[in-house]
C-alpha positions as CSV (number, residue, x, y, z in Angstrom):
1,X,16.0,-78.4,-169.6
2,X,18.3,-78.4,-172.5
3,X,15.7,-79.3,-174.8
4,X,13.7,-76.0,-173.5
5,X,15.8,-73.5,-174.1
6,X,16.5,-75.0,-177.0
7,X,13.2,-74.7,-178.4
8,X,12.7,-71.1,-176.7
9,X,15.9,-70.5,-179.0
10,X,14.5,-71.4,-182.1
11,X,11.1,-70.3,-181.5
12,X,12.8,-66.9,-180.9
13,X,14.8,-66.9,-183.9
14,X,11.6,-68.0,-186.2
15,X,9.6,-65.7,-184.7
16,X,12.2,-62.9,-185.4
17,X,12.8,-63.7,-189.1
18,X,9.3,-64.1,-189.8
19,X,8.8,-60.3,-188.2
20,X,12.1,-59.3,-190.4
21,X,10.4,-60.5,-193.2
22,X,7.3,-59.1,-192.5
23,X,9.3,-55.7,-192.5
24,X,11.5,-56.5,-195.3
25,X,8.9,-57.0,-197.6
26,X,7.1,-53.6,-197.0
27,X,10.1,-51.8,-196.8
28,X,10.8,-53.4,-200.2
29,X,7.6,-52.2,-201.5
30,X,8.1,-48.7,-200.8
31,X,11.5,-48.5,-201.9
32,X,10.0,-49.8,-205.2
33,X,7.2,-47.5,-205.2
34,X,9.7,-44.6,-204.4
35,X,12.4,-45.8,-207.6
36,X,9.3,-45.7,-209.8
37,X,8.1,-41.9,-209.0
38,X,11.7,-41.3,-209.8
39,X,11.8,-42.6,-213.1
40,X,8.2,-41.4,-213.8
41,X,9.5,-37.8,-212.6
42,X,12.3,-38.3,-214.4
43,X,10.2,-38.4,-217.8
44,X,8.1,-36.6,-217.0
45,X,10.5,-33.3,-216.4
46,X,12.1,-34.5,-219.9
47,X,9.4,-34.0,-221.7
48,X,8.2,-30.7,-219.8
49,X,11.7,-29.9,-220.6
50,X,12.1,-28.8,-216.5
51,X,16.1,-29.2,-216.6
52,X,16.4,-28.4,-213.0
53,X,13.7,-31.0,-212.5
54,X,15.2,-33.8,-214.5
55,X,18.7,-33.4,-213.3
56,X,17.1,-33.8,-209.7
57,X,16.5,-37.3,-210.6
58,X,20.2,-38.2,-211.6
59,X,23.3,-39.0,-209.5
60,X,25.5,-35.7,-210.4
61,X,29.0,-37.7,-209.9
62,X,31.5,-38.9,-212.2
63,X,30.7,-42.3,-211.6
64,X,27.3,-42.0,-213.7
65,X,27.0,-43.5,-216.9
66,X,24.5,-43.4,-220.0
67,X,24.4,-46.0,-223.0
68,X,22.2,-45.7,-225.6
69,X,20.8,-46.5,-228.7
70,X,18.1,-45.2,-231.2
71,X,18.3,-45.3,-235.0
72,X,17.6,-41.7,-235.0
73,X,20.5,-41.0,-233.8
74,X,23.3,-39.6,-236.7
75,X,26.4,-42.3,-234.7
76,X,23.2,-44.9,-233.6
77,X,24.6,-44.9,-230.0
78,X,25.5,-42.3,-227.7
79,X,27.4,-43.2,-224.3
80,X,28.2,-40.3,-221.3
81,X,30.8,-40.8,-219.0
82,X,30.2,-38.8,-215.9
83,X,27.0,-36.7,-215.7
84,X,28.8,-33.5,-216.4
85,X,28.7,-34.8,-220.0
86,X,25.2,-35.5,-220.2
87,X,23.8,-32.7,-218.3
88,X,25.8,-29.8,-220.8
89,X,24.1,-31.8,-223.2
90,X,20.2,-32.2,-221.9
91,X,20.2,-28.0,-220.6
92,X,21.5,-27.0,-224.0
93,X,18.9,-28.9,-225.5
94,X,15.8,-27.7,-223.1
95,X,17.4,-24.5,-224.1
96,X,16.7,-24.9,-227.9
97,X,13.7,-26.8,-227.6
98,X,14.6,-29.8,-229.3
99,X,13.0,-32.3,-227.1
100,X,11.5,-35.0,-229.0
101,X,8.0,-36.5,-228.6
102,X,6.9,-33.7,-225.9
103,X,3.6,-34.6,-224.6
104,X,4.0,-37.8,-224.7
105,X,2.6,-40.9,-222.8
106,X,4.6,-43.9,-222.2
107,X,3.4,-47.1,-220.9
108,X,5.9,-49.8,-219.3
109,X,5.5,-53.3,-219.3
110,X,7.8,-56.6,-218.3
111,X,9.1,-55.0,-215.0
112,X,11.6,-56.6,-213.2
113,X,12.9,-54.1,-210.2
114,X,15.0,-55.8,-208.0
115,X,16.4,-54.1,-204.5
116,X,19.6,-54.5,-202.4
117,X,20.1,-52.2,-199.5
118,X,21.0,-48.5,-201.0
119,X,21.4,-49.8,-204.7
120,X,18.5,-51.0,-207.3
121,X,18.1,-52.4,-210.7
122,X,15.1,-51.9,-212.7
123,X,14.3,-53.4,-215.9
124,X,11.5,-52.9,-218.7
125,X,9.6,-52.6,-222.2
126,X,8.1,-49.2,-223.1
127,X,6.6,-48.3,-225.4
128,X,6.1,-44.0,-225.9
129,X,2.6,-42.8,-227.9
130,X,1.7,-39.4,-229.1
131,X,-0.6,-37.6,-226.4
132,X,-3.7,-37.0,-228.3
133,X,-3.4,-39.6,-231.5
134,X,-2.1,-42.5,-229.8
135,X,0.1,-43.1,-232.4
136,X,2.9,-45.4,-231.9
137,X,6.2,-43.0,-231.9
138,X,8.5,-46.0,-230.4
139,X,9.2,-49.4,-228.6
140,X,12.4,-49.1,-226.1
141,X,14.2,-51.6,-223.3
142,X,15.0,-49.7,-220.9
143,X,17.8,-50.4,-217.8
144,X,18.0,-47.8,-215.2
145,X,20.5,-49.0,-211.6
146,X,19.6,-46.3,-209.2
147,X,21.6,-45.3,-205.8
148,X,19.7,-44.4,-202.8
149,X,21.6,-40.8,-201.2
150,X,21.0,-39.1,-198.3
151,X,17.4,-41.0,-198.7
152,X,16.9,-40.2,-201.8
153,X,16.9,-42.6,-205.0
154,X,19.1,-41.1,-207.8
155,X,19.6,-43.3,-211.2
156,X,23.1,-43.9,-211.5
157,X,23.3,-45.8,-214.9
158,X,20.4,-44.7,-217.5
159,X,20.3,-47.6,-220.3
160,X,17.3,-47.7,-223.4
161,X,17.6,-49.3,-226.7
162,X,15.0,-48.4,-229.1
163,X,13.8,-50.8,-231.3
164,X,13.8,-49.6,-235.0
165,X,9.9,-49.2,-236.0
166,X,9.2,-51.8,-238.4
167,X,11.2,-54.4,-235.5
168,X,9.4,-53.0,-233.1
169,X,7.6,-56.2,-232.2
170,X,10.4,-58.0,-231.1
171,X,10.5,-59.1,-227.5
172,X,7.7,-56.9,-227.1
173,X,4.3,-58.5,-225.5
């Protein structure tokens, strides 16, 4: 009798975790499809220049954090502290029009998106092309951590390095 249950028992549990898993694994695969609209809207609004748009996509707390590099850049590497920082900084310059490579297209390769309960981590290459010529305008790793809100996937930590032009090829396949 023992030796019933028993087995009852386990074939429970098994069957269980195989469901959960079954679940877990879709659920997975939305929530990836849904932190890769954001970073695609995200983008997107930045080079529309749609500041209420972009900031949509960004956790507006003082816990956010931006640090990046490009050797355009006068200092090579600028770091925000808190959103407030970056988000004066982004509206004044939609304001003035100063967004670079508008209209471009951007292509992402290496992906490595991994998700834990109401936080992600999300990893890649890109690599940003003018709209109509094609032509190569820069080669980036990028890190974005998101934070899922009230449903709603926000990136918490925006991270790119871009790779100076004539290095370009480096860890880039």
């Amino acid at each position: 009798m023992k030796q019933v249950i028993l087995s009852g028992l386990l074939f429970t549990v098994f069957m269980w975790a195989a469901c959960y898993s079954r679940v877990s694994i879709a659920d997975t695969e939305h929530e990836k499809a849904a932190i890769k609209a954001v970073i695609a809207k995200e983008t997107e609004a930045y080079y529309k220049q749609d500041f209420e748009s972009w900031k949509s996509t960004y956790i507006n707390e003082a816990w956010f954090r931006s640090y990046g590099y490009w050797e355009g850049y006068a200092e090579k590497v600028r770091s925000y502290n808190g959103f407030e920082a970056l988000r004066d900084f982004k509206k004044k310059q939609f304001e003035e029009n100063r967004t670079l490579w508008v209209g471009s297209t951007e292509e992402r390769s290496n992906e490595n998106l991994r998700v834990h309960g109401n936080m992600a981590w999300y990893t890649f290459d890109q690599v940003s092309y003018a709209k109509d010529t094609r032509k190569l305008l820069g080669r980036s790793l990028e890190t974005r951590i998101l934070e899922k809100i009230d449903g709603h996937w926000k990136i918490a930590y925006l991270g790119f390095h871009y790779l100076p032009l004539q290095d370009s090829s480096i860890a880039m396949k």
